[in-house]
Every structure is written in structure tokens, then in C-alpha cells.
Amino acid sequence: MTSIATGSVADRGRATYDLGATAIFASKSDPRFHYCLYVPPAVGEGAQVDLLVAVHGTGRTSFLGFRDAFAEFGRWNDCAILCPVFPMGVLGDDARSGYKYMIEGDIRYDQVLLAIVEEVVAKYRQDWTRFAMFGFSGGGHFTHRFAILHPDRLWAASIGAPGSVTLLDPTRDWWVGIRDLAEKFGITFDATALAKVPVQMIVGDADLETWEITHVQGSTHWMPGANDAGQTRPERLRTLCRSFEEAGVRVRFDLLPGVSHERDAVLDPVKDFLAQALKERRNASR
């Protein structure tokens, strides 16, 4: 493979904007959505690396923070970091939370993400058929629901402090349960595939505010059972953990003492989990 780090002016531009901490790009499949990456410089010389997708919360600004916070992890563990941006109010209605539930109007956010992955696969000539995913808060919403829909695409999932959870309950419709997955997504839930994915669930024991996560009848995402998993984020994540474990999923549950809704406070244990999952993945492929 010809190096993209040396040579012509075009090569210099690729080295500047496409390697290391990259520029922010519009998705070619749908330019409403953006992304940036951290790409280990060795990729410019043809190295093959793994991929971690890190998903922002409701404020969206954490996409850059995650890119930079995971850069050292990526460099020393041969792992690129992809951070998508799902803008607030993308349909012109100021809605904050559509991406968390995977469907908003005619948008399927799982498909938006997969299209971005395919775009960077072609750009960097990598095999990212499977990747890891981490998300905190709104990103924790996205991560566990993506894992339910596409377990075959993941080699690990780290689910941080989601405000609401989808249980593997075949008696309730999406988003509270999974009864109508085939009707809503054209997908059949694959418990066997999900059981092969190492999963971390992480939340602070002081993450107890409920103003943003209590569903009120008549609100956008209210449906019967919306609050049944618990009142607080730790309670809801514990309920999700039990649901996953009953389906045969191996879950590492991290309850961090004294930590409230602080995304930076979870990053070290998330990196520990991902490093172990990456080690197991590579050992299994030898």
C-alpha cells in the first residue's frame, strides 16, 4: 500500500487532516450527520487496526472530548476512534433525543452509523466488520440499543449511564421492549449473537437526578412501561443488566462510588474494559 503520510501535496493534506486527530467530516451518505476520528499514524503506512465508536450524549459536544480522551488508548492499542455527530433538531423541530431511540421520522440512526463506518472502512482500507462501541448518557441509550439490533457488528459494548433502557422483553413494544423489532426495524433479535459480545455497564452511585429521565404521559417518548425499570440511572441500569444476563450475556457492572453524572469519571474503567476485550479478541484470532 502506498503511504498516505509522505509524498505529494495531496498526501501531505491527508496526513494533516486524515491521520491522528482528524478534521470533522460530513457523512457522504447523509451530510446532515458528521464525524471525526483519531487514527493511529501507523495506518498511514498500511497498518491494520481495530475500531472503537464513541457516541456523544445529549449536548453533542462530548464527541470531540471522547475523540481526544481515547486518542492515547487508540495509539497504544492499535485502535482507531470514530466519533459520530447526530445534531439536535435535525428535522427542524428542536428535538433533542431522536438518535437515542434509533428512529426519528424517516431516519434510522443505526443505519446512519453503519454507513459512516463503511465510509471510513473504504477510506482507510480496514476490516471493521466488527467494532466496539462506547456511549455515555444519551450515548449509553444508543449503545445498548445498537447492541440489541446489531450484536453481530460488535466485539464489545460499554454502556454508560443511559437515562432510559430497552429491556429484552418480548411482551412489550419498542422502545420499552423488543416485541415488534421485526415490524419496526426488519430485524429479528439474535440472543446467541448478543451473548458473544462482552458488555460493560457503568454508572455512578451518586447519579440520582431524575428530572431528565422521568417520562411524563404525553411527552415525545412516553409509552406504557416507560418508567418501570426504576427511578434513577443506577436502578435502570441494574434492571438492564439483569435483562441482558437472563439472555446469556456476560456483563461487567461497574457502580462507581461518589460519582454523579460525570462522563470523564467513567473513562478509566471503560478503557480497562475495552483493553481486556481487545486482548481477548486478538488472542482468539491467533
PDB file of C-alpha atoms in Angstrom:
ATOM      1  CA  MET A   1       0.000   0.000   0.000  1.00  0.00           C
ATOM      2  CA  THR A   2       1.306   3.455  -0.854  1.00  0.00           C
ATOM      3  CA  SER A   3       1.900   5.578   2.240  1.00  0.00           C
ATOM      4  CA  ILE A   4      -0.533   8.469   2.720  1.00  0.00           C
ATOM      5  CA  ALA A   5       1.890  10.139   5.112  1.00  0.00           C
ATOM      6  CA  THR A   6       4.558  11.121   2.590  1.00  0.00           C
ATOM      7  CA  GLY A   7       4.885  12.322  -0.964  1.00  0.00           C
ATOM      8  CA  SER A   8       2.725  14.850  -2.802  1.00  0.00           C
ATOM      9  CA  VAL A   9       0.836  17.873  -1.561  1.00  0.00           C
ATOM     10  CA  ALA A  10      -2.296  15.712  -1.589  1.00  0.00           C
ATOM     11  CA  ASP A  11      -0.513  13.161   0.582  1.00  0.00           C
ATOM     12  CA  ARG A  12       0.554  15.961   2.953  1.00  0.00           C
ATOM     13  CA  GLY A  13      -3.065  17.051   3.229  1.00  0.00           C
ATOM     14  CA  ARG A  14      -4.222  13.525   4.028  1.00  0.00           C
ATOM     15  CA  ALA A  15      -1.534  13.206   6.664  1.00  0.00           C
ATOM     16  CA  THR A  16      -2.637  16.505   8.224  1.00  0.00           C
ATOM     17  CA  TYR A  17      -6.398  16.013   8.166  1.00  0.00           C
ATOM     18  CA  ASP A  18      -6.966  12.236   7.956  1.00  0.00           C
ATOM     19  CA  LEU A  19      -4.455  10.857  10.473  1.00  0.00           C
ATOM     20  CA  GLY A  20      -4.089  11.461  14.185  1.00  0.00           C
ATOM     21  CA  ALA A  21      -6.857  13.790  15.396  1.00  0.00           C
ATOM     22  CA  THR A  22      -8.747  14.312  12.162  1.00  0.00           C
ATOM     23  CA  ALA A  23     -10.913  17.072  10.764  1.00  0.00           C
ATOM     24  CA  ILE A  24     -14.701  16.885  11.097  1.00  0.00           C
ATOM     25  CA  PHE A  25     -16.337  15.294   8.048  1.00  0.00           C
ATOM     26  CA  ALA A  26     -19.896  15.216   6.688  1.00  0.00           C
ATOM     27  CA  SER A  27     -21.219  11.754   6.006  1.00  0.00           C
ATOM     28  CA  LYS A  28     -21.309  11.076   2.269  1.00  0.00           C
ATOM     29  CA  SER A  29     -24.500   9.039   2.610  1.00  0.00           C
ATOM     30  CA  ASP A  30     -26.316  11.796   4.533  1.00  0.00           C
ATOM     31  CA  PRO A  31     -24.456  15.117   5.005  1.00  0.00           C
ATOM     32  CA  ARG A  32     -26.755  16.102   7.875  1.00  0.00           C
ATOM     33  CA  PHE A  33     -24.572  13.870  10.026  1.00  0.00           C
ATOM     34  CA  HIS A  34     -20.907  14.388  10.796  1.00  0.00           C
ATOM     35  CA  TYR A  35     -17.997  12.568  12.372  1.00  0.00           C
ATOM     36  CA  CYS A  36     -14.366  12.869  13.363  1.00  0.00           C
ATOM     37  CA  LEU A  37     -11.740  10.291  14.236  1.00  0.00           C
ATOM     38  CA  TYR A  38      -8.492   9.581  15.918  1.00  0.00           C
ATOM     39  CA  VAL A  39      -6.486   7.398  13.522  1.00  0.00           C
ATOM     40  CA  PRO A  40      -3.155   5.958  14.706  1.00  0.00           C
ATOM     41  CA  PRO A  41      -0.406   7.365  12.452  1.00  0.00           C
ATOM     42  CA  ALA A  42       0.733   3.831  11.573  1.00  0.00           C
ATOM     43  CA  VAL A  43      -2.436   3.474   9.485  1.00  0.00           C
ATOM     44  CA  GLY A  44      -0.784   5.878   7.048  1.00  0.00           C
ATOM     45  CA  GLU A  45       1.872   3.221   6.484  1.00  0.00           C
ATOM     46  CA  GLY A  46      -0.649   0.457   5.923  1.00  0.00           C
ATOM     47  CA  ALA A  47      -1.165  -0.846   9.473  1.00  0.00           C
ATOM     48  CA  GLN A  48      -4.392  -2.692  10.243  1.00  0.00           C
ATOM     49  CA  VAL A  49      -6.098  -1.579  13.461  1.00  0.00           C
ATOM     50  CA  ASP A  50      -9.347  -2.171  15.323  1.00  0.00           C
ATOM     51  CA  LEU A  51     -12.161   0.378  15.708  1.00  0.00           C
ATOM     52  CA  LEU A  52     -13.982   1.932  18.664  1.00  0.00           C
ATOM     53  CA  VAL A  53     -17.104   4.017  18.055  1.00  0.00           C
ATOM     54  CA  ALA A  54     -17.671   6.550  20.869  1.00  0.00           C
ATOM     55  CA  VAL A  55     -21.156   8.102  20.949  1.00  0.00           C
ATOM     56  CA  HIS A  56     -21.893  11.527  22.440  1.00  0.00           C
ATOM     57  CA  GLY A  57     -24.599  12.485  24.914  1.00  0.00           C
ATOM     58  CA  THR A  58     -27.483  14.911  24.562  1.00  0.00           C
ATOM     59  CA  GLY A  59     -25.261  18.004  24.441  1.00  0.00           C
ATOM     60  CA  ARG A  60     -23.348  16.527  21.477  1.00  0.00           C
ATOM     61  CA  THR A  61     -20.105  18.418  22.367  1.00  0.00           C
ATOM     62  CA  SER A  62     -18.591  15.332  24.006  1.00  0.00           C
ATOM     63  CA  PHE A  63     -17.840  13.876  20.569  1.00  0.00           C
ATOM     64  CA  LEU A  64     -14.593  15.894  20.483  1.00  0.00           C
ATOM     65  CA  GLY A  65     -13.866  15.152  24.128  1.00  0.00           C
ATOM     66  CA  PHE A  66     -14.190  11.423  23.521  1.00  0.00           C
ATOM     67  CA  ARG A  67     -12.015  11.602  20.396  1.00  0.00           C
ATOM     68  CA  ASP A  68      -9.237  13.259  22.386  1.00  0.00           C
ATOM     69  CA  ALA A  69      -9.733  11.261  25.595  1.00  0.00           C
ATOM     70  CA  PHE A  70      -9.389   7.950  23.750  1.00  0.00           C
ATOM     71  CA  ALA A  71      -6.520   9.068  21.495  1.00  0.00           C
ATOM     72  CA  GLU A  72      -3.751   7.689  23.710  1.00  0.00           C
ATOM     73  CA  PHE A  73      -5.683   4.449  24.167  1.00  0.00           C
ATOM     74  CA  GLY A  74      -6.036   4.215  20.396  1.00  0.00           C
ATOM     75  CA  ARG A  75      -2.389   4.919  19.675  1.00  0.00           C
ATOM     76  CA  TRP A  76      -1.027   2.324  22.091  1.00  0.00           C
ATOM     77  CA  ASN A  77      -3.685  -0.317  21.467  1.00  0.00           C
ATOM     78  CA  ASP A  78      -3.755  -0.023  17.658  1.00  0.00           C
ATOM     79  CA  CYS A  79      -7.364   1.143  17.621  1.00  0.00           C
ATOM     80  CA  ALA A  80      -8.977   3.952  15.651  1.00  0.00           C
ATOM     81  CA  ILE A  81     -11.636   6.062  17.392  1.00  0.00           C
ATOM     82  CA  LEU A  82     -14.733   7.130  15.445  1.00  0.00           C
ATOM     83  CA  CYS A  83     -17.000   9.794  16.957  1.00  0.00           C
ATOM     84  CA  PRO A  84     -20.266  10.424  15.076  1.00  0.00           C
ATOM     85  CA  VAL A  85     -22.318  13.596  15.469  1.00  0.00           C
ATOM     86  CA  PHE A  86     -26.107  13.336  15.414  1.00  0.00           C
ATOM     87  CA  PRO A  87     -27.167  17.010  15.592  1.00  0.00           C
ATOM     88  CA  MET A  88     -30.001  18.215  17.770  1.00  0.00           C
ATOM     89  CA  GLY A  89     -33.139  19.209  15.858  1.00  0.00           C
ATOM     90  CA  VAL A  90     -32.061  17.558  12.625  1.00  0.00           C
ATOM     91  CA  LEU A  91     -35.692  17.557  11.421  1.00  0.00           C
ATOM     92  CA  GLY A  92     -36.077  21.256  12.210  1.00  0.00           C
ATOM     93  CA  ASP A  93     -38.148  20.644  15.349  1.00  0.00           C
ATOM     94  CA  ASP A  94     -35.551  21.234  18.115  1.00  0.00           C
ATOM     95  CA  ALA A  95     -35.897  17.599  19.245  1.00  0.00           C
ATOM     96  CA  ARG A  96     -33.030  16.508  21.473  1.00  0.00           C
ATOM     97  CA  SER A  97     -33.339  12.776  21.783  1.00  0.00           C
ATOM     98  CA  GLY A  98     -34.309  11.132  18.491  1.00  0.00           C
ATOM     99  CA  TYR A  99     -30.989   9.367  17.971  1.00  0.00           C
ATOM    100  CA  LYS A 100     -31.221   7.695  21.372  1.00  0.00           C
ATOM    101  CA  TYR A 101     -34.227   5.643  20.282  1.00  0.00           C
ATOM    102  CA  MET A 102     -32.796   4.749  16.838  1.00  0.00           C
ATOM    103  CA  ILE A 103     -35.749   6.072  14.838  1.00  0.00           C
ATOM    104  CA  GLU A 104     -36.721   9.700  14.242  1.00  0.00           C
ATOM    105  CA  GLY A 105     -39.138  10.409  11.411  1.00  0.00           C
ATOM    106  CA  ASP A 106     -37.622   8.695   8.377  1.00  0.00           C
ATOM    107  CA  ILE A 107     -34.153   8.494   9.960  1.00  0.00           C
ATOM    108  CA  ARG A 108     -32.723   5.177  11.125  1.00  0.00           C
ATOM    109  CA  TYR A 109     -29.738   6.165  13.253  1.00  0.00           C
ATOM    110  CA  ASP A 110     -28.308   2.654  13.342  1.00  0.00           C
ATOM    111  CA  GLN A 111     -28.129   2.757   9.545  1.00  0.00           C
ATOM    112  CA  VAL A 112     -26.612   6.253   9.605  1.00  0.00           C
ATOM    113  CA  LEU A 113     -23.827   4.953  11.845  1.00  0.00           C
ATOM    114  CA  LEU A 114     -23.240   1.841   9.756  1.00  0.00           C
ATOM    115  CA  ALA A 115     -22.984   3.972   6.603  1.00  0.00           C
ATOM    116  CA  ILE A 116     -20.344   6.145   8.274  1.00  0.00           C
ATOM    117  CA  VAL A 117     -18.413   3.028   9.286  1.00  0.00           C
ATOM    118  CA  GLU A 118     -18.495   1.751   5.700  1.00  0.00           C
ATOM    119  CA  GLU A 119     -17.237   5.134   4.517  1.00  0.00           C
ATOM    120  CA  VAL A 120     -14.204   5.072   6.801  1.00  0.00           C
ATOM    121  CA  VAL A 121     -13.580   1.394   6.023  1.00  0.00           C
ATOM    122  CA  ALA A 122     -13.121   2.337   2.369  1.00  0.00           C
ATOM    123  CA  LYS A 123     -11.088   5.425   3.170  1.00  0.00           C
ATOM    124  CA  TYR A 124      -8.588   3.703   5.456  1.00  0.00           C
ATOM    125  CA  ARG A 125      -8.700   0.249   3.829  1.00  0.00           C
ATOM    126  CA  GLN A 126      -9.524  -1.513   7.074  1.00  0.00           C
ATOM    127  CA  ASP A 127     -11.571  -4.541   8.059  1.00  0.00           C
ATOM    128  CA  TRP A 128     -14.055  -3.053  10.512  1.00  0.00           C
ATOM    129  CA  THR A 129     -16.792  -5.616  10.013  1.00  0.00           C
ATOM    130  CA  ARG A 130     -16.949  -5.660  13.805  1.00  0.00           C
ATOM    131  CA  PHE A 131     -16.121  -2.798  16.128  1.00  0.00           C
ATOM    132  CA  ALA A 132     -16.518  -1.775  19.760  1.00  0.00           C
ATOM    133  CA  MET A 133     -18.954   0.875  20.939  1.00  0.00           C
ATOM    134  CA  PHE A 134     -18.984   3.142  23.994  1.00  0.00           C
ATOM    135  CA  GLY A 135     -21.552   5.743  24.888  1.00  0.00           C
ATOM    136  CA  PHE A 136     -22.378   7.776  27.969  1.00  0.00           C
ATOM    137  CA  SER A 137     -25.797   9.194  28.891  1.00  0.00           C
ATOM    138  CA  GLY A 138     -27.531   9.693  25.524  1.00  0.00           C
ATOM    139  CA  GLY A 139     -24.688   7.665  24.042  1.00  0.00           C
ATOM    140  CA  GLY A 140     -25.488   4.902  26.534  1.00  0.00           C
ATOM    141  CA  HIS A 141     -29.021   4.888  25.147  1.00  0.00           C
ATOM    142  CA  PHE A 142     -27.645   4.495  21.635  1.00  0.00           C
ATOM    143  CA  THR A 143     -25.042   1.865  22.523  1.00  0.00           C
ATOM    144  CA  HIS A 144     -27.308  -0.664  24.235  1.00  0.00           C
ATOM    145  CA  ARG A 145     -29.999  -0.326  21.578  1.00  0.00           C
ATOM    146  CA  PHE A 146     -27.449  -0.712  18.791  1.00  0.00           C
ATOM    147  CA  ALA A 147     -26.200  -3.850  20.566  1.00  0.00           C
ATOM    148  CA  ILE A 148     -29.744  -5.240  20.632  1.00  0.00           C
ATOM    149  CA  LEU A 149     -30.220  -4.526  16.927  1.00  0.00           C
ATOM    150  CA  HIS A 150     -26.749  -5.393  15.599  1.00  0.00           C
ATOM    151  CA  PRO A 151     -24.849  -7.670  18.011  1.00  0.00           C
ATOM    152  CA  ASP A 152     -23.090  -9.282  15.047  1.00  0.00           C
ATOM    153  CA  ARG A 153     -21.309  -5.978  14.350  1.00  0.00           C
ATOM    154  CA  LEU A 154     -19.786  -5.585  17.823  1.00  0.00           C
ATOM    155  CA  TRP A 155     -16.755  -7.060  19.560  1.00  0.00           C
ATOM    156  CA  ALA A 156     -17.538  -5.125  22.765  1.00  0.00           C
ATOM    157  CA  ALA A 157     -20.107  -2.675  24.129  1.00  0.00           C
ATOM    158  CA  SER A 158     -19.663  -0.254  27.037  1.00  0.00           C
ATOM    159  CA  ILE A 159     -22.964   1.254  28.173  1.00  0.00           C
ATOM    160  CA  GLY A 160     -22.620   4.348  30.342  1.00  0.00           C
ATOM    161  CA  ALA A 161     -25.475   5.780  32.456  1.00  0.00           C
ATOM    162  CA  PRO A 162     -28.386   5.733  29.999  1.00  0.00           C
ATOM    163  CA  GLY A 163     -31.464   7.593  31.200  1.00  0.00           C
ATOM    164  CA  SER A 164     -33.901   5.007  29.842  1.00  0.00           C
ATOM    165  CA  VAL A 165     -33.384   1.393  28.867  1.00  0.00           C
ATOM    166  CA  THR A 166     -34.816  -1.126  26.426  1.00  0.00           C
ATOM    167  CA  LEU A 167     -35.250  -4.490  28.105  1.00  0.00           C
ATOM    168  CA  LEU A 168     -35.121  -7.780  26.226  1.00  0.00           C
ATOM    169  CA  ASP A 169     -38.806  -8.176  26.908  1.00  0.00           C
ATOM    170  CA  PRO A 170     -40.776  -9.966  24.165  1.00  0.00           C
ATOM    171  CA  THR A 171     -44.112  -8.874  25.680  1.00  0.00           C
ATOM    172  CA  ARG A 172     -43.619  -5.101  25.173  1.00  0.00           C
ATOM    173  CA  ASP A 173     -43.092  -2.981  22.073  1.00  0.00           C
ATOM    174  CA  TRP A 174     -40.060  -0.825  21.246  1.00  0.00           C
ATOM    175  CA  TRP A 175     -38.576   1.109  22.928  1.00  0.00           C
ATOM    176  CA  VAL A 176     -39.570  -0.397  26.302  1.00  0.00           C
ATOM    177  CA  GLY A 177     -39.240  -3.938  24.937  1.00  0.00           C
ATOM    178  CA  ILE A 178     -38.436  -5.815  21.739  1.00  0.00           C
ATOM    179  CA  ARG A 179     -41.723  -7.466  20.739  1.00  0.00           C
ATOM    180  CA  ASP A 180     -42.072  -5.527  17.464  1.00  0.00           C
ATOM    181  CA  LEU A 181     -38.437  -5.458  16.295  1.00  0.00           C
ATOM    182  CA  ALA A 182     -39.293  -7.211  13.031  1.00  0.00           C
ATOM    183  CA  GLU A 183     -42.113  -4.783  12.267  1.00  0.00           C
ATOM    184  CA  LYS A 184     -40.214  -1.640  13.274  1.00  0.00           C
ATOM    185  CA  PHE A 185     -36.673  -2.474  12.084  1.00  0.00           C
ATOM    186  CA  GLY A 186     -36.932  -5.550   9.886  1.00  0.00           C
ATOM    187  CA  ILE A 187     -34.646  -7.279  12.404  1.00  0.00           C
ATOM    188  CA  THR A 188     -35.081 -10.454  14.432  1.00  0.00           C
ATOM    189  CA  PHE A 189     -33.455 -10.316  17.854  1.00  0.00           C
ATOM    190  CA  ASP A 190     -30.431 -12.638  17.976  1.00  0.00           C
ATOM    191  CA  ALA A 191     -29.796 -13.625  21.589  1.00  0.00           C
ATOM    192  CA  THR A 192     -26.992 -16.004  20.590  1.00  0.00           C
ATOM    193  CA  ALA A 193     -25.061 -13.225  18.844  1.00  0.00           C
ATOM    194  CA  LEU A 194     -25.580 -10.783  21.732  1.00  0.00           C
ATOM    195  CA  ALA A 195     -24.317 -13.383  24.208  1.00  0.00           C
ATOM    196  CA  LYS A 196     -20.992 -13.397  22.363  1.00  0.00           C
ATOM    197  CA  VAL A 197     -20.461  -9.655  22.937  1.00  0.00           C
ATOM    198  CA  PRO A 198     -18.551  -8.628  26.099  1.00  0.00           C
ATOM    199  CA  VAL A 199     -20.653  -5.921  27.754  1.00  0.00           C
ATOM    200  CA  GLN A 200     -19.831  -3.332  30.385  1.00  0.00           C
ATOM    201  CA  MET A 201     -22.487  -1.290  32.157  1.00  0.00           C
ATOM    202  CA  ILE A 202     -21.160   1.655  34.138  1.00  0.00           C
ATOM    203  CA  VAL A 203     -22.770   4.370  36.262  1.00  0.00           C
ATOM    204  CA  GLY A 204     -22.008   6.422  39.362  1.00  0.00           C
ATOM    205  CA  ASP A 205     -23.822   5.591  42.590  1.00  0.00           C
ATOM    206  CA  ALA A 206     -24.485   9.326  43.052  1.00  0.00           C
ATOM    207  CA  ASP A 207     -26.070   9.693  39.589  1.00  0.00           C
ATOM    208  CA  LEU A 208     -29.502  10.177  41.126  1.00  0.00           C
ATOM    209  CA  GLU A 209     -31.163  13.179  39.465  1.00  0.00           C
ATOM    210  CA  THR A 210     -34.360  12.199  37.691  1.00  0.00           C
ATOM    211  CA  TRP A 211     -35.603  15.449  36.112  1.00  0.00           C
ATOM    212  CA  GLU A 212     -34.380  14.497  32.638  1.00  0.00           C
ATOM    213  CA  ILE A 213     -35.178  10.798  32.673  1.00  0.00           C
ATOM    214  CA  THR A 214     -38.715  10.553  34.058  1.00  0.00           C
ATOM    215  CA  HIS A 215     -41.176  10.082  31.213  1.00  0.00           C
ATOM    216  CA  VAL A 216     -44.425  12.022  31.579  1.00  0.00           C
ATOM    217  CA  GLN A 217     -47.567  10.874  29.797  1.00  0.00           C
ATOM    218  CA  GLY A 218     -47.960  12.910  26.620  1.00  0.00           C
ATOM    219  CA  SER A 219     -44.248  13.585  26.194  1.00  0.00           C
ATOM    220  CA  THR A 220     -42.470  12.564  22.979  1.00  0.00           C
ATOM    221  CA  HIS A 221     -41.087   9.213  24.104  1.00  0.00           C
ATOM    222  CA  TRP A 222     -43.664   8.270  26.718  1.00  0.00           C
ATOM    223  CA  MET A 223     -45.288   4.879  26.386  1.00  0.00           C
ATOM    224  CA  PRO A 224     -46.728   2.413  28.885  1.00  0.00           C
ATOM    225  CA  GLY A 225     -43.884   0.960  30.960  1.00  0.00           C
ATOM    226  CA  ALA A 226     -41.506   3.855  30.201  1.00  0.00           C
ATOM    227  CA  ASN A 227     -40.534   4.265  33.864  1.00  0.00           C
ATOM    228  CA  ASP A 228     -40.862   0.649  35.005  1.00  0.00           C
ATOM    229  CA  ALA A 229     -37.119  -0.136  35.001  1.00  0.00           C
ATOM    230  CA  GLY A 230     -36.531   2.140  38.004  1.00  0.00           C
ATOM    231  CA  GLN A 231     -36.436   5.764  39.063  1.00  0.00           C
ATOM    232  CA  THR A 232     -32.720   6.565  38.835  1.00  0.00           C
ATOM    233  CA  ARG A 233     -29.995   5.759  36.325  1.00  0.00           C
ATOM    234  CA  PRO A 234     -28.325   3.174  38.623  1.00  0.00           C
ATOM    235  CA  GLU A 235     -31.672   1.436  39.170  1.00  0.00           C
ATOM    236  CA  ARG A 236     -32.468   1.375  35.453  1.00  0.00           C
ATOM    237  CA  LEU A 237     -29.013   0.127  34.507  1.00  0.00           C
ATOM    238  CA  ARG A 238     -29.259  -2.666  37.103  1.00  0.00           C
ATOM    239  CA  THR A 239     -32.565  -3.692  35.528  1.00  0.00           C
ATOM    240  CA  LEU A 240     -30.960  -3.675  32.076  1.00  0.00           C
ATOM    241  CA  CYS A 241     -28.079  -5.759  33.433  1.00  0.00           C
ATOM    242  CA  ARG A 242     -30.476  -8.399  34.750  1.00  0.00           C
ATOM    243  CA  SER A 243     -32.301  -8.453  31.422  1.00  0.00           C
ATOM    244  CA  PHE A 244     -29.068  -8.972  29.488  1.00  0.00           C
ATOM    245  CA  GLU A 245     -27.759 -11.611  31.899  1.00  0.00           C
ATOM    246  CA  GLU A 246     -31.022 -13.565  31.660  1.00  0.00           C
ATOM    247  CA  ALA A 247     -30.391 -13.660  27.890  1.00  0.00           C
ATOM    248  CA  GLY A 248     -26.941 -15.175  28.466  1.00  0.00           C
ATOM    249  CA  VAL A 249     -24.869 -12.004  28.094  1.00  0.00           C
ATOM    250  CA  ARG A 250     -21.677 -11.640  30.129  1.00  0.00           C
ATOM    251  CA  VAL A 251     -21.944  -8.226  31.832  1.00  0.00           C
ATOM    252  CA  ARG A 252     -19.322  -6.363  33.832  1.00  0.00           C
ATOM    253  CA  PHE A 253     -21.273  -3.950  36.053  1.00  0.00           C
ATOM    254  CA  ASP A 254     -19.293  -1.004  37.430  1.00  0.00           C
ATOM    255  CA  LEU A 255     -21.004   1.134  40.088  1.00  0.00           C
ATOM    256  CA  LEU A 256     -18.600   3.987  40.811  1.00  0.00           C
ATOM    257  CA  PRO A 257     -18.696   5.306  44.405  1.00  0.00           C
ATOM    258  CA  GLY A 258     -19.260   9.022  44.835  1.00  0.00           C
ATOM    259  CA  VAL A 259     -19.651   9.671  41.104  1.00  0.00           C
ATOM    260  CA  SER A 260     -22.637  11.605  39.737  1.00  0.00           C
ATOM    261  CA  HIS A 261     -23.466  12.150  36.044  1.00  0.00           C
ATOM    262  CA  GLU A 262     -19.822  12.781  35.086  1.00  0.00           C
ATOM    263  CA  ARG A 263     -18.664  11.327  31.791  1.00  0.00           C
ATOM    264  CA  ASP A 264     -14.951  11.931  32.398  1.00  0.00           C
ATOM    265  CA  ALA A 265     -15.098   9.960  35.656  1.00  0.00           C
ATOM    266  CA  VAL A 266     -16.027   6.733  33.855  1.00  0.00           C
ATOM    267  CA  LEU A 267     -13.331   6.777  31.182  1.00  0.00           C
ATOM    268  CA  ASP A 268     -10.534   4.932  33.009  1.00  0.00           C
ATOM    269  CA  PRO A 269     -12.650   1.857  33.845  1.00  0.00           C
ATOM    270  CA  VAL A 270     -14.082   1.959  30.324  1.00  0.00           C
ATOM    271  CA  LYS A 271     -10.558   1.858  28.888  1.00  0.00           C
ATOM    272  CA  ASP A 272      -9.693  -1.037  31.204  1.00  0.00           C
ATOM    273  CA  PHE A 273     -12.720  -2.970  29.975  1.00  0.00           C
ATOM    274  CA  LEU A 274     -12.001  -2.254  26.314  1.00  0.00           C
ATOM    275  CA  ALA A 275      -8.334  -3.186  26.646  1.00  0.00           C
ATOM    276  CA  GLN A 276      -9.295  -6.549  28.147  1.00  0.00           C
ATOM    277  CA  ALA A 277     -11.933  -7.170  25.465  1.00  0.00           C
ATOM    278  CA  LEU A 278      -9.405  -6.264  22.783  1.00  0.00           C
ATOM    279  CA  LYS A 279      -6.839  -8.633  24.283  1.00  0.00           C
ATOM    280  CA  GLU A 280      -9.374 -11.483  24.322  1.00  0.00           C
ATOM    281  CA  ARG A 281     -10.410 -10.700  20.745  1.00  0.00           C
ATOM    282  CA  ARG A 282      -6.849 -10.786  19.463  1.00  0.00           C
ATOM    283  CA  ASN A 283      -5.936 -13.905  21.411  1.00  0.00           C
ATOM    284  CA  ALA A 284      -8.976 -15.685  19.963  1.00  0.00           C
ATOM    285  CA  SER A 285      -7.915 -14.805  16.408  1.00  0.00           C
ATOM    286  CA  ARG A 286      -4.415 -16.259  16.746  1.00  0.00           C
TER     287      ARG A 286
END
